[in-house]
Short mmCIF file of C-alpha atoms in Angstrom, two decimals:
data_model
loop_
_atom_site.label_atom_id
_atom_site.label_comp_id
_atom_site.label_asym_id
_atom_site.label_seq_id
_atom_site.Cartn_x
_atom_site.Cartn_y
_atom_site.Cartn_z
CA MET C 1 0.33 0.05 0.10
CA ASN C 2 0.90 3.82 -0.59
CA PRO C 3 1.54 6.11 1.60
CA THR C 4 -0.59 9.08 2.38
CA PHE C 5 1.10 12.58 1.64
CA GLU C 6 0.54 12.88 5.52
CA GLU C 7 1.93 9.75 5.95
CA LEU C 8 4.92 10.84 4.05
CA LEU C 9 5.49 13.90 5.76
CA ALA C 10 5.39 12.54 9.32
CA PHE C 11 7.67 9.81 8.92
CA HIS C 12 10.29 12.00 6.48
CA CYS C 13 9.54 15.18 8.39
CA ALA C 14 8.50 14.85 12.36
CA PRO C 15 11.09 16.60 14.03
CA ALA C 16 10.91 19.60 12.18
CA LEU C 17 6.41 19.11 11.55
CA ALA C 18 7.04 18.67 15.89
CA GLY C 19 10.15 22.23 16.59
CA ILE C 20 12.65 19.89 17.68
CA LYS C 21 14.87 19.75 14.41
CA ALA C 22 14.61 22.94 12.10
CA ALA C 23 13.64 21.23 8.52
CA ASN C 24 13.62 18.46 7.08
CA LEU C 25 13.48 16.98 3.33
CA VAL C 26 11.28 14.87 2.18
CA SER C 27 11.57 13.12 -1.70
CA CYS C 28 7.33 12.74 -3.37
CA PRO C 29 7.24 9.97 -5.70
CA ARG C 30 5.44 11.59 -9.27
CA GLN C 31 3.15 8.18 -8.56
CA LEU C 32 1.83 9.94 -5.23
CA VAL C 33 1.73 13.92 -5.72
CA GLU C 34 0.06 14.40 -8.96
CA ASP C 35 0.62 18.70 -8.40
CA PRO C 36 3.44 19.13 -5.48
CA GLU C 37 2.44 22.38 -6.38
CA GLU C 38 -0.83 22.90 -5.13
CA LEU C 39 -0.09 20.49 -2.07
CA VAL C 40 2.50 22.57 -0.85
CA ALA C 41 0.43 26.01 -1.18
CA GLN C 42 -2.56 24.08 0.84
CA TYR C 43 -0.12 22.61 3.71
CA GLY C 44 1.79 26.00 3.59
CA ARG C 45 -1.82 27.92 4.34
CA THR C 46 -2.58 25.16 7.20
CA LEU C 47 1.08 24.74 8.54
CA GLY C 48 1.92 28.15 7.91
CA SER C 49 -0.19 29.21 11.18
CA ARG C 50 2.13 27.52 13.51
CA GLY C 51 5.82 28.28 11.47
CA ILE C 52 5.64 25.33 9.72
CA HIS C 53 6.50 26.24 5.79
CA LEU C 54 7.01 23.99 2.85
CA ARG C 55 9.30 24.74 -0.18
CA ILE C 56 9.49 22.63 -3.23
CA LEU C 57 13.81 22.30 -3.17
CA CYS C 58 13.22 20.76 -7.05
CA ARG C 59 11.34 18.83 -9.41
CA CYS C 60 13.50 15.29 -10.87
CA PRO C 61 12.48 13.36 -12.90
CA LYS C 62 11.05 10.69 -9.87
CA GLY C 63 9.09 13.17 -8.14
CA THR C 64 9.99 16.71 -5.96
CA LEU C 65 12.28 16.88 -2.44
CA ILE C 66 9.94 19.45 -0.64
CA LEU C 67 11.93 20.71 2.76
CA VAL C 68 9.41 21.50 6.10
CA TYR C 69 10.89 23.71 8.10
CA ARG C 70 11.19 26.05 10.90
CA GLU C 71 11.53 29.99 9.75
CA ASP C 72 12.81 30.97 13.28
CA ARG C 73 14.93 28.03 13.72
CA LEU C 74 16.17 27.91 10.30
CA ALA C 75 17.62 30.85 10.17
CA ARG C 76 19.77 30.46 13.83
CA CYS C 77 21.07 27.57 11.99
CA LEU C 78 22.18 28.99 9.21
CA ALA C 79 23.69 32.04 11.02
CA ARG C 80 26.00 30.05 12.88
CA PRO C 81 29.71 31.24 12.57
CA ALA C 82 30.85 27.35 10.63
CA ALA C 83 27.53 28.02 8.79
CA VAL C 84 27.86 31.27 7.11
CA ARG C 85 31.41 29.92 6.27
CA LEU C 86 30.41 26.96 4.37
CA LEU C 87 27.86 28.28 3.12
CA VAL C 88 29.87 31.60 1.36
CA GLN C 89 32.52 29.31 0.82
CA ALA C 90 30.00 27.20 -1.25
CA GLY C 91 28.72 30.73 -2.80
CA TYR C 92 25.54 30.89 -0.69
CA PRO C 93 25.14 34.95 -0.41
CA VAL C 94 24.81 36.22 2.78
CA GLY C 95 21.15 36.95 3.64
CA THR C 96 18.30 35.94 4.80
CA VAL C 97 16.73 32.41 4.66
CA GLU C 98 14.60 33.56 1.49
CA GLU C 99 17.49 33.99 -0.79
CA LEU C 100 19.34 31.05 1.43
CA LEU C 101 16.81 28.66 -0.57
CA ASP C 102 16.91 30.63 -3.37
CA HIS C 103 19.90 29.48 -3.82
CA LEU C 104 20.53 25.74 -2.36
CA SER C 105 16.95 25.43 -5.15
CA ARG C 106 19.52 26.79 -7.45
CA ARG C 107 22.37 24.82 -6.83
CA MET C 108 20.07 21.33 -6.83
CA ALA C 109 18.15 22.49 -9.88
CA ARG C 110 21.25 22.69 -11.93
CA ARG C 111 23.86 20.00 -10.51
CA GLN C 112 25.38 18.20 -13.13
CA GLY C 113 26.49 14.57 -11.49
CA THR C 114 26.97 16.14 -7.65
CA PHE C 115 24.90 17.14 -4.67
CA PRO C 116 24.68 20.52 -2.63
CA HIS C 117 26.67 18.58 0.65
CA GLU C 118 25.72 21.77 2.15
CA ILE C 119 22.16 20.69 2.79
CA GLY C 120 22.99 19.66 5.95
CA LEU C 121 23.14 22.60 7.35
CA PHE C 122 20.08 23.51 6.26
CA LEU C 123 18.77 20.50 8.11
CA ASP C 124 19.77 21.70 11.20
CA TYR C 125 23.34 18.97 10.92
CA PRO C 126 25.97 20.00 13.05
CA PRO C 127 28.39 22.24 11.37
CA VAL C 128 31.46 20.03 12.35
CA ASP C 129 29.69 17.26 10.21
CA VAL C 130 29.03 18.67 7.52
CA ILE C 131 32.52 20.06 7.12
CA GLY C 132 33.82 16.81 8.23
CA PHE C 133 31.40 14.33 5.61
CA LEU C 134 33.09 17.40 2.64
CA ARG C 135 35.86 16.64 3.77
CA HIS C 136 36.10 12.93 3.85
CA GLY C 137 33.92 11.97 0.94
CA GLY C 138 31.47 10.56 3.34
CA LYS C 139 34.06 8.17 4.68
CA GLY C 140 35.15 7.55 8.17
CA CYS C 141 32.38 8.72 9.90
CA LYS C 142 32.79 7.13 13.14
CA LEU C 143 28.99 7.23 13.52
CA CYS C 144 26.16 6.82 10.67
CA GLY C 145 22.60 7.50 11.51
CA HIS C 146 20.29 10.42 10.48
CA TRP C 147 23.64 11.87 9.11
CA LYS C 148 26.86 10.92 9.68
CA VAL C 149 28.85 11.85 12.11
CA TYR C 150 32.43 13.17 12.51
CA GLY C 151 31.90 15.26 15.92
CA ASP C 152 30.42 14.49 18.46
CA ALA C 153 29.18 10.25 18.27
CA GLU C 154 27.15 10.70 21.73
CA SER C 155 25.46 13.82 21.14
CA ALA C 156 24.14 12.83 17.98
CA ARG C 157 23.33 9.79 19.45
CA ARG C 158 21.26 11.11 21.89
CA GLN C 159 19.65 13.42 18.90
CA PHE C 160 18.85 10.65 16.71
CA GLN C 161 17.19 8.94 19.16
CA ARG C 162 14.58 11.65 20.16
CA TYR C 163 14.19 11.96 16.11
CA ASP C 164 13.30 8.63 15.89
CA ARG C 165 10.66 8.42 19.40
CA CYS C 166 9.38 11.87 17.67
CA ARG C 167 8.71 10.44 14.10
CA ALA C 168 7.52 6.86 16.45
CA ALA C 169 4.74 8.71 17.87
CA LEU C 170 3.74 11.87 15.04
CA THR C 171 3.10 8.40 12.38
CA GLN C 172 1.66 6.29 15.26
CA ARG C 173 -1.37 9.69 15.15
CA VAL C 174 -1.18 9.64 11.32
CA ARG C 175 -2.08 6.38 11.44
CA GLN C 176 -4.88 6.86 14.05
CA GLY C 177 -6.68 8.93 11.69
CA TYR C 178 -5.64 12.22 13.29
CA SER C 179 -4.57 15.24 10.60
CA LEU C 180 -1.80 16.75 10.54
CA ALA C 181 -3.36 20.14 10.69
CA GLN C 182 -5.58 18.46 14.22
CA LEU C 183 -1.97 17.59 15.48
CA PHE C 184 -0.32 20.55 14.99
CA CYS C 185 -3.47 23.25 14.43
CA ALA C 186 -5.33 22.99 16.87
CA ALA C 187 -5.77 25.96 19.55
#
């Protein structure tokens, strides 16, 4: 059975939806979502009042990559000095979250065989881990979970467990019939 869009969001984006992570990325297969722009707009209207934003980063032959994020938390992530240095080195402007996301979207659209791994900064990964991944080509990490860890493995392990508990709780509620609007927009 194919998951619904809500189930996909709950599974892949629970930490961002719950506010314990700046952003999550979800790949929506073409056969699941006919009109991703309309769906993103609809969920943006519904969840936006709670500070939850959705944005299409790129449309690929097999589907659409959607970023689910908390703008205030994402702004703090991207303002960390190590993140700013890395983004500037990668050609990003010093600007607003929207300007940085625009630049990321352009990089993803024009990638030719390479992936913009600085996306880890947008996904709330520690800069030391993003830098380690870039420096070592994804090899030799201390721990592999939600991301490859090159820095503090114990802290990352605790964070992975927190994200997993959040995912389990949210997916269970959605399977019980609650909508994301009911879970995140109730007064």
